[in-house]
PDB file of C-alpha atoms in Angstrom:
ATOM      1  CA  UNK A   1     -39.138  34.217  83.816  1.00 35.00           C
ATOM      2  CA  UNK A   2     -41.499  34.370  81.048  1.00 38.00           C
ATOM      3  CA  UNK A   3     -43.668  37.202  80.471  1.00 45.00           C
ATOM      4  CA  UNK A   4     -46.637  35.735  78.765  1.00 56.00           C
ATOM      5  CA  UNK A   5     -48.504  33.284  80.909  1.00 53.00           C
ATOM      6  CA  UNK A   6     -52.067  31.533  80.785  1.00 46.00           C
ATOM      7  CA  UNK A   7     -54.788  30.963  82.929  1.00 49.00           C
ATOM      8  CA  UNK A   8     -56.185  27.931  81.838  1.00 47.00           C
ATOM      9  CA  UNK A   9     -53.796  25.070  80.741  1.00 85.00           C
ATOM     10  CA  UNK A  10     -56.667  22.813  79.425  1.00 90.00           C
ATOM     11  CA  UNK A  11     -59.960  23.611  78.190  1.00 94.00           C
ATOM     12  CA  UNK A  12     -63.032  21.306  77.342  1.00 95.00           C
ATOM     13  CA  UNK A  13     -65.687  22.689  75.166  1.00 96.00           C
ATOM     14  CA  UNK A  14     -68.853  21.043  73.704  1.00 97.00           C
ATOM     15  CA  UNK A  15     -69.039  21.352  69.994  1.00 97.00           C
ATOM     16  CA  UNK A  16     -71.026  24.545  68.949  1.00 97.00           C
ATOM     17  CA  UNK A  17     -70.117  26.291  71.988  1.00 97.00           C
ATOM     18  CA  UNK A  18     -67.918  29.142  72.353  1.00 97.00           C
ATOM     19  CA  UNK A  19     -64.295  29.014  73.631  1.00 97.00           C
ATOM     20  CA  UNK A  20     -62.275  31.331  75.320  1.00 97.00           C
ATOM     21  CA  UNK A  21     -58.564  31.229  75.764  1.00 96.00           C
ATOM     22  CA  UNK A  22     -56.999  33.651  78.010  1.00 94.00           C
ATOM     23  CA  UNK A  23     -53.358  34.906  78.182  1.00 94.00           C
ATOM     24  CA  UNK A  24     -51.954  37.005  80.750  1.00 92.00           C
ATOM     25  CA  UNK A  25     -48.676  38.935  79.960  1.00 87.00           C
ATOM     26  CA  UNK A  26     -46.314  40.974  82.141  1.00 79.00           C
ATOM     27  CA  UNK A  27     -44.426  43.310  79.761  1.00 87.00           C
ATOM     28  CA  UNK A  28     -46.256  46.304  79.300  1.00 87.00           C
ATOM     29  CA  UNK A  29     -43.903  47.386  76.849  1.00 87.00           C
ATOM     30  CA  UNK A  30     -45.118  44.739  74.463  1.00 89.00           C
ATOM     31  CA  UNK A  31     -46.777  46.236  71.447  1.00 87.00           C
ATOM     32  CA  UNK A  32     -47.684  43.318  68.959  1.00 91.00           C
ATOM     33  CA  UNK A  33     -49.689  40.090  69.765  1.00 93.00           C
ATOM     34  CA  UNK A  34     -50.402  36.944  68.144  1.00 94.00           C
ATOM     35  CA  UNK A  35     -52.207  33.780  68.685  1.00 96.00           C
ATOM     36  CA  UNK A  36     -50.939  30.566  67.303  1.00 97.00           C
ATOM     37  CA  UNK A  37     -52.651  27.433  66.884  1.00 98.00           C
ATOM     38  CA  UNK A  38     -50.535  24.283  66.973  1.00 97.00           C
ATOM     39  CA  UNK A  39     -51.803  20.923  66.180  1.00 96.00           C
ATOM     40  CA  UNK A  40     -50.381  17.557  66.823  1.00 93.00           C
ATOM     41  CA  UNK A  41     -47.092  16.646  65.341  1.00 93.00           C
ATOM     42  CA  UNK A  42     -47.183  20.377  63.426  1.00 95.00           C
ATOM     43  CA  UNK A  43     -45.772  23.824  63.931  1.00 96.00           C
ATOM     44  CA  UNK A  44     -47.674  26.615  65.496  1.00 97.00           C
ATOM     45  CA  UNK A  45     -49.989  28.180  62.759  1.00 96.00           C
ATOM     46  CA  UNK A  46     -50.977  32.047  62.802  1.00 95.00           C
ATOM     47  CA  UNK A  47     -54.605  32.705  63.800  1.00 96.00           C
ATOM     48  CA  UNK A  48     -54.964  36.047  64.641  1.00 96.00           C
ATOM     49  CA  UNK A  49     -52.712  39.103  65.761  1.00 95.00           C
ATOM     50  CA  UNK A  50     -53.339  42.736  67.420  1.00 95.00           C
ATOM     51  CA  UNK A  51     -51.587  45.865  67.853  1.00 92.00           C
ATOM     52  CA  UNK A  52     -51.227  47.446  71.384  1.00 91.00           C
ATOM     53  CA  UNK A  53     -53.097  50.663  69.892  1.00 92.00           C
ATOM     54  CA  UNK A  54     -56.288  48.196  69.542  1.00 95.00           C
ATOM     55  CA  UNK A  55     -58.485  46.436  71.930  1.00 96.00           C
ATOM     56  CA  UNK A  56     -60.099  43.883  69.830  1.00 97.00           C
ATOM     57  CA  UNK A  57     -59.726  42.336  66.350  1.00 97.00           C
ATOM     58  CA  UNK A  58     -61.794  39.765  64.434  1.00 97.00           C
ATOM     59  CA  UNK A  59     -61.381  37.379  62.029  1.00 94.00           C
ATOM     60  CA  UNK A  60     -63.215  34.157  60.816  1.00 93.00           C
ATOM     61  CA  UNK A  61     -64.884  32.724  63.785  1.00 96.00           C
ATOM     62  CA  UNK A  62     -62.298  34.042  66.349  1.00 98.00           C
ATOM     63  CA  UNK A  63     -62.062  37.539  68.111  1.00 98.00           C
ATOM     64  CA  UNK A  64     -58.798  38.763  69.882  1.00 98.00           C
ATOM     65  CA  UNK A  65     -59.351  41.266  72.697  1.00 98.00           C
ATOM     66  CA  UNK A  66     -56.492  43.129  74.433  1.00 97.00           C
ATOM     67  CA  UNK A  67     -56.893  44.944  77.729  1.00 96.00           C
ATOM     68  CA  UNK A  68     -53.705  46.826  78.207  1.00 92.00           C
ATOM     69  CA  UNK A  69     -54.814  47.875  81.674  1.00 93.00           C
ATOM     70  CA  UNK A  70     -54.555  44.395  82.967  1.00 93.00           C
ATOM     71  CA  UNK A  71     -52.251  42.930  80.816  1.00 93.00           C
ATOM     72  CA  UNK A  72     -54.705  40.636  79.803  1.00 94.00           C
ATOM     73  CA  UNK A  73     -55.241  38.890  76.313  1.00 96.00           C
ATOM     74  CA  UNK A  74     -58.306  36.597  74.889  1.00 97.00           C
ATOM     75  CA  UNK A  75     -59.080  34.272  72.097  1.00 98.00           C
ATOM     76  CA  UNK A  76     -62.490  33.766  71.504  1.00 98.00           C
ATOM     77  CA  UNK A  77     -63.656  31.071  68.769  1.00 98.00           C
ATOM     78  CA  UNK A  78     -67.137  30.799  67.929  1.00 98.00           C
ATOM     79  CA  UNK A  79     -69.230  27.669  67.362  1.00 97.00           C
ATOM     80  CA  UNK A  80     -66.138  25.749  68.248  1.00 98.00           C
ATOM     81  CA  UNK A  81     -65.765  22.615  65.818  1.00 97.00           C
ATOM     82  CA  UNK A  82     -63.464  19.401  66.499  1.00 96.00           C
ATOM     83  CA  UNK A  83     -60.872  20.832  64.285  1.00 96.00           C
ATOM     84  CA  UNK A  84     -60.465  23.591  66.507  1.00 97.00           C
ATOM     85  CA  UNK A  85     -58.600  20.948  68.959  1.00 97.00           C
ATOM     86  CA  UNK A  86     -55.444  22.081  69.241  1.00 97.00           C
ATOM     87  CA  UNK A  87     -52.787  23.660  71.740  1.00 96.00           C
ATOM     88  CA  UNK A  88     -53.164  27.436  71.541  1.00 97.00           C
ATOM     89  CA  UNK A  89     -50.552  29.772  72.307  1.00 96.00           C
ATOM     90  CA  UNK A  90     -50.281  33.754  73.027  1.00 95.00           C
ATOM     91  CA  UNK A  91     -47.160  35.423  71.887  1.00 94.00           C
ATOM     92  CA  UNK A  92     -45.912  38.852  72.077  1.00 91.00           C
ATOM     93  CA  UNK A  93     -43.354  41.030  70.673  1.00 88.00           C
ATOM     94  CA  UNK A  94     -41.435  43.122  73.536  1.00 81.00           C
ATOM     95  CA  UNK A  95     -39.861  45.512  71.228  1.00 73.00           C
ATOM     96  CA  UNK A  96     -38.789  46.141  67.823  1.00 66.00           C
ATOM     97  CA  UNK A  97     -35.832  43.914  67.342  1.00 69.00           C
ATOM     98  CA  UNK A  98     -36.716  40.775  69.429  1.00 79.00           C
ATOM     99  CA  UNK A  99     -38.316  37.660  68.122  1.00 83.00           C
ATOM    100  CA  UNK A 100     -41.868  36.281  69.490  1.00 87.00           C
ATOM    101  CA  UNK A 101     -42.140  35.473  73.154  1.00 89.00           C
ATOM    102  CA  UNK A 102     -44.573  32.562  73.846  1.00 92.00           C
ATOM    103  CA  UNK A 103     -46.819  31.585  76.723  1.00 89.00           C
ATOM    104  CA  UNK A 104     -47.236  28.110  78.002  1.00 87.00           C
ATOM    105  CA  UNK A 105     -49.985  27.299  75.849  1.00 92.00           C
ATOM    106  CA  UNK A 106     -53.513  25.969  76.469  1.00 94.00           C
ATOM    107  CA  UNK A 107     -54.882  22.759  75.240  1.00 95.00           C
ATOM    108  CA  UNK A 108     -58.395  23.221  73.586  1.00 96.00           C
ATOM    109  CA  UNK A 109     -60.402  19.846  73.681  1.00 96.00           C
ATOM    110  CA  UNK A 110     -63.740  20.160  71.436  1.00 96.00           C
ATOM    111  CA  UNK A 111     -66.327  17.401  72.495  1.00 94.00           C
ATOM    112  CA  UNK A 112     -68.561  16.056  69.726  1.00 88.00           C
TER     113      UNK A 112
ATOM    114  CA  UNK B   1     -44.891  24.169  48.331  1.00 64.00           C
ATOM    115  CA  UNK B   2     -43.930  24.139  51.900  1.00 71.00           C
ATOM    116  CA  UNK B   3     -42.985  27.765  53.244  1.00 93.00           C
ATOM    117  CA  UNK B   4     -40.853  26.512  56.055  1.00 97.00           C
ATOM    118  CA  UNK B   5     -39.531  23.071  55.675  1.00 97.00           C
ATOM    119  CA  UNK B   6     -36.990  21.269  58.321  1.00 97.00           C
ATOM    120  CA  UNK B   7     -35.219  18.037  58.011  1.00 97.00           C
ATOM    121  CA  UNK B   8     -35.617  15.397  59.302  1.00 98.00           C
ATOM    122  CA  UNK B   9     -38.872  15.054  60.993  1.00 97.00           C
ATOM    123  CA  UNK B  10     -37.559  12.571  63.251  1.00 97.00           C
ATOM    124  CA  UNK B  11     -34.012  12.042  64.694  1.00 98.00           C
ATOM    125  CA  UNK B  12     -33.265   9.226  67.284  1.00 98.00           C
ATOM    126  CA  UNK B  13     -29.621   9.378  68.265  1.00 98.00           C
ATOM    127  CA  UNK B  14     -27.014   8.412  71.152  1.00 97.00           C
ATOM    128  CA  UNK B  15     -25.598  10.671  73.828  1.00 98.00           C
ATOM    129  CA  UNK B  16     -22.219  12.196  72.647  1.00 98.00           C
ATOM    130  CA  UNK B  17     -22.989  12.076  68.762  1.00 98.00           C
ATOM    131  CA  UNK B  18     -23.358  15.072  66.960  1.00 98.00           C
ATOM    132  CA  UNK B  19     -26.692  15.797  64.437  1.00 98.00           C
ATOM    133  CA  UNK B  20     -27.625  18.431  62.296  1.00 98.00           C
ATOM    134  CA  UNK B  21     -31.320  19.867  61.715  1.00 98.00           C
ATOM    135  CA  UNK B  22     -31.568  21.588  58.186  1.00 98.00           C
ATOM    136  CA  UNK B  23     -33.907  24.222  57.743  1.00 98.00           C
ATOM    137  CA  UNK B  24     -35.173  26.228  54.484  1.00 97.00           C
ATOM    138  CA  UNK B  25     -37.714  28.715  53.713  1.00 97.00           C
ATOM    139  CA  UNK B  26     -38.713  29.829  50.367  1.00 96.00           C
ATOM    140  CA  UNK B  27     -40.793  33.111  51.537  1.00 94.00           C
ATOM    141  CA  UNK B  28     -38.032  35.592  50.736  1.00 93.00           C
ATOM    142  CA  UNK B  29     -37.937  36.518  54.364  1.00 92.00           C
ATOM    143  CA  UNK B  30     -34.754  38.055  56.299  1.00 90.00           C
ATOM    144  CA  UNK B  31     -35.012  36.685  59.449  1.00 91.00           C
ATOM    145  CA  UNK B  32     -34.995  32.819  61.059  1.00 94.00           C
ATOM    146  CA  UNK B  33     -35.264  31.458  64.124  1.00 94.00           C
ATOM    147  CA  UNK B  34     -34.650  28.353  65.892  1.00 96.00           C
ATOM    148  CA  UNK B  35     -37.121  27.412  68.913  1.00 96.00           C
ATOM    149  CA  UNK B  36     -37.050  24.556  71.362  1.00 96.00           C
ATOM    150  CA  UNK B  37     -40.038  23.011  72.558  1.00 95.00           C
ATOM    151  CA  UNK B  38     -40.097  21.061  75.524  1.00 91.00           C
ATOM    152  CA  UNK B  39     -42.132  17.925  76.842  1.00 87.00           C
ATOM    153  CA  UNK B  40     -44.386  20.592  78.463  1.00 86.00           C
ATOM    154  CA  UNK B  41     -44.967  22.341  75.209  1.00 89.00           C
ATOM    155  CA  UNK B  42     -43.032  25.620  76.201  1.00 91.00           C
ATOM    156  CA  UNK B  43     -41.691  27.094  72.985  1.00 93.00           C
ATOM    157  CA  UNK B  44     -38.523  29.064  73.742  1.00 93.00           C
ATOM    158  CA  UNK B  45     -36.491  31.087  71.399  1.00 93.00           C
ATOM    159  CA  UNK B  46     -32.945  29.571  71.126  1.00 94.00           C
ATOM    160  CA  UNK B  47     -31.519  31.639  67.904  1.00 90.00           C
ATOM    161  CA  UNK B  48     -32.579  34.561  65.640  1.00 90.00           C
ATOM    162  CA  UNK B  49     -30.654  35.371  62.459  1.00 89.00           C
ATOM    163  CA  UNK B  50     -31.255  38.658  60.145  1.00 86.00           C
ATOM    164  CA  UNK B  51     -29.765  38.334  56.826  1.00 81.00           C
ATOM    165  CA  UNK B  52     -27.360  35.439  57.972  1.00 78.00           C
ATOM    166  CA  UNK B  53     -26.029  37.310  60.787  1.00 81.00           C
ATOM    167  CA  UNK B  54     -26.825  36.174  64.203  1.00 83.00           C
ATOM    168  CA  UNK B  55     -28.611  38.619  66.111  1.00 78.00           C
ATOM    169  CA  UNK B  56     -30.112  36.913  69.352  1.00 76.00           C
ATOM    170  CA  UNK B  57     -28.405  33.823  71.343  1.00 76.00           C
ATOM    171  CA  UNK B  58     -30.903  33.200  74.126  1.00 77.00           C
ATOM    172  CA  UNK B  59     -28.104  31.679  76.743  1.00 79.00           C
ATOM    173  CA  UNK B  60     -27.986  28.565  74.772  1.00 89.00           C
ATOM    174  CA  UNK B  61     -24.979  26.009  75.205  1.00 91.00           C
ATOM    175  CA  UNK B  62     -22.088  26.123  72.870  1.00 91.00           C
ATOM    176  CA  UNK B  63     -22.569  22.534  71.943  1.00 95.00           C
ATOM    177  CA  UNK B  64     -25.398  24.521  69.573  1.00 95.00           C
ATOM    178  CA  UNK B  65     -23.963  26.066  66.513  1.00 93.00           C
ATOM    179  CA  UNK B  66     -26.282  27.779  63.882  1.00 93.00           C
ATOM    180  CA  UNK B  67     -24.845  28.197  60.592  1.00 93.00           C
ATOM    181  CA  UNK B  68     -26.584  30.568  57.664  1.00 93.00           C
ATOM    182  CA  UNK B  69     -25.156  29.601  54.193  1.00 92.00           C
ATOM    183  CA  UNK B  70     -27.697  31.966  52.870  1.00 92.00           C
ATOM    184  CA  UNK B  71     -30.594  33.860  54.141  1.00 90.00           C
ATOM    185  CA  UNK B  72     -32.943  31.054  52.811  1.00 95.00           C
ATOM    186  CA  UNK B  73     -31.384  28.585  55.108  1.00 96.00           C
ATOM    187  CA  UNK B  74     -30.686  28.182  58.654  1.00 96.00           C
ATOM    188  CA  UNK B  75     -29.109  25.040  59.812  1.00 97.00           C
ATOM    189  CA  UNK B  76     -28.611  23.891  63.404  1.00 97.00           C
ATOM    190  CA  UNK B  77     -25.867  21.564  64.362  1.00 97.00           C
ATOM    191  CA  UNK B  78     -25.541  20.070  67.844  1.00 97.00           C
ATOM    192  CA  UNK B  79     -22.399  18.519  69.403  1.00 97.00           C
ATOM    193  CA  UNK B  80     -21.976  16.112  72.098  1.00 98.00           C
ATOM    194  CA  UNK B  81     -25.878  15.498  72.270  1.00 98.00           C
ATOM    195  CA  UNK B  82     -26.880  15.007  76.051  1.00 97.00           C
ATOM    196  CA  UNK B  83     -30.096  13.289  77.186  1.00 97.00           C
ATOM    197  CA  UNK B  84     -31.817  16.964  78.131  1.00 95.00           C
ATOM    198  CA  UNK B  85     -31.411  17.677  74.527  1.00 97.00           C
ATOM    199  CA  UNK B  86     -34.757  15.755  73.783  1.00 97.00           C
ATOM    200  CA  UNK B  87     -37.204  18.053  72.374  1.00 97.00           C
ATOM    201  CA  UNK B  88     -38.844  19.080  69.420  1.00 97.00           C
ATOM    202  CA  UNK B  89     -37.176  21.894  67.338  1.00 98.00           C
ATOM    203  CA  UNK B  90     -38.748  24.464  65.102  1.00 98.00           C
ATOM    204  CA  UNK B  91     -37.565  26.597  62.591  1.00 97.00           C
ATOM    205  CA  UNK B  92     -39.269  29.635  61.936  1.00 96.00           C
ATOM    206  CA  UNK B  93     -39.025  32.930  59.636  1.00 94.00           C
ATOM    207  CA  UNK B  94     -40.395  36.336  59.527  1.00 91.00           C
ATOM    208  CA  UNK B  95     -40.330  39.270  56.985  1.00 86.00           C
ATOM    209  CA  UNK B  96     -37.907  41.422  59.704  1.00 72.00           C
ATOM    210  CA  UNK B  97     -37.487  41.064  63.198  1.00 63.00           C
ATOM    211  CA  UNK B  98     -39.881  42.596  65.776  1.00 60.00           C
ATOM    212  CA  UNK B  99     -41.864  43.939  62.909  1.00 61.00           C
ATOM    213  CA  UNK B 100     -45.971  43.590  63.070  1.00 65.00           C
ATOM    214  CA  UNK B 101     -45.787  40.206  60.827  1.00 74.00           C
ATOM    215  CA  UNK B 102     -46.293  36.761  61.807  1.00 84.00           C
ATOM    216  CA  UNK B 103     -43.634  34.325  62.168  1.00 91.00           C
ATOM    217  CA  UNK B 104     -43.949  31.233  60.138  1.00 94.00           C
ATOM    218  CA  UNK B 105     -43.174  28.006  61.319  1.00 96.00           C
ATOM    219  CA  UNK B 106     -41.672  24.520  60.025  1.00 97.00           C
ATOM    220  CA  UNK B 107     -43.265  21.045  61.045  1.00 96.00           C
ATOM    221  CA  UNK B 108     -40.664  20.524  63.737  1.00 97.00           C
ATOM    222  CA  UNK B 109     -38.090  18.013  64.198  1.00 98.00           C
ATOM    223  CA  UNK B 110     -38.532  15.497  67.306  1.00 98.00           C
ATOM    224  CA  UNK B 111     -35.141  14.887  68.721  1.00 98.00           C
ATOM    225  CA  UNK B 112     -34.759  12.097  71.018  1.00 98.00           C
ATOM    226  CA  UNK B 113     -31.241  11.309  72.750  1.00 98.00           C
ATOM    227  CA  UNK B 114     -31.110   7.843  74.156  1.00 97.00           C
TER     228      UNK B 114
END
């Protein structure tokens, strides 16, 4: 089975509020994680990444948190905007020569 | 310029036909991939090529045959199409397999087998 999964398949958020999308992974050997955003009719787009030797990384309006103890990853989006509506995937690289393994995705809907 | 481009964007075909999807990347990357996205949005790796050589084939039926004429192209040929092949297929590329670099994705090809 997949080693990456998500707690919430759908998430509805009021515009301007913060969003938190969660992801659980099962492979403790994973050393690199990426969050992707997929808008309707488009391919996944990189949002932010984090290495296993970090527990937090910030980008513009986005923050990724990594908790290796419980094998949990989250994506926080500040001041969510309508343009943030999309499906969000966490993905991991399990070891040095393997491609990205994707989780099941969470659909974020922003209510104006 | 589009970094990873795949054609066609939509493909409707009958069962039993043979079809190809083309992919090209202009990023100078060494590694290219094909992913399949099912109706539940789950993305699953199918193939991974590094410098024109196959490095990963994830239990994909033999009817699927990737071809890499050079490291900028990875085409997907599918023989004897079945209803279950209907999905969105994504091509992607990255600098090195497994390195800490993101994979760039094409816009996808929606394949519908009728």
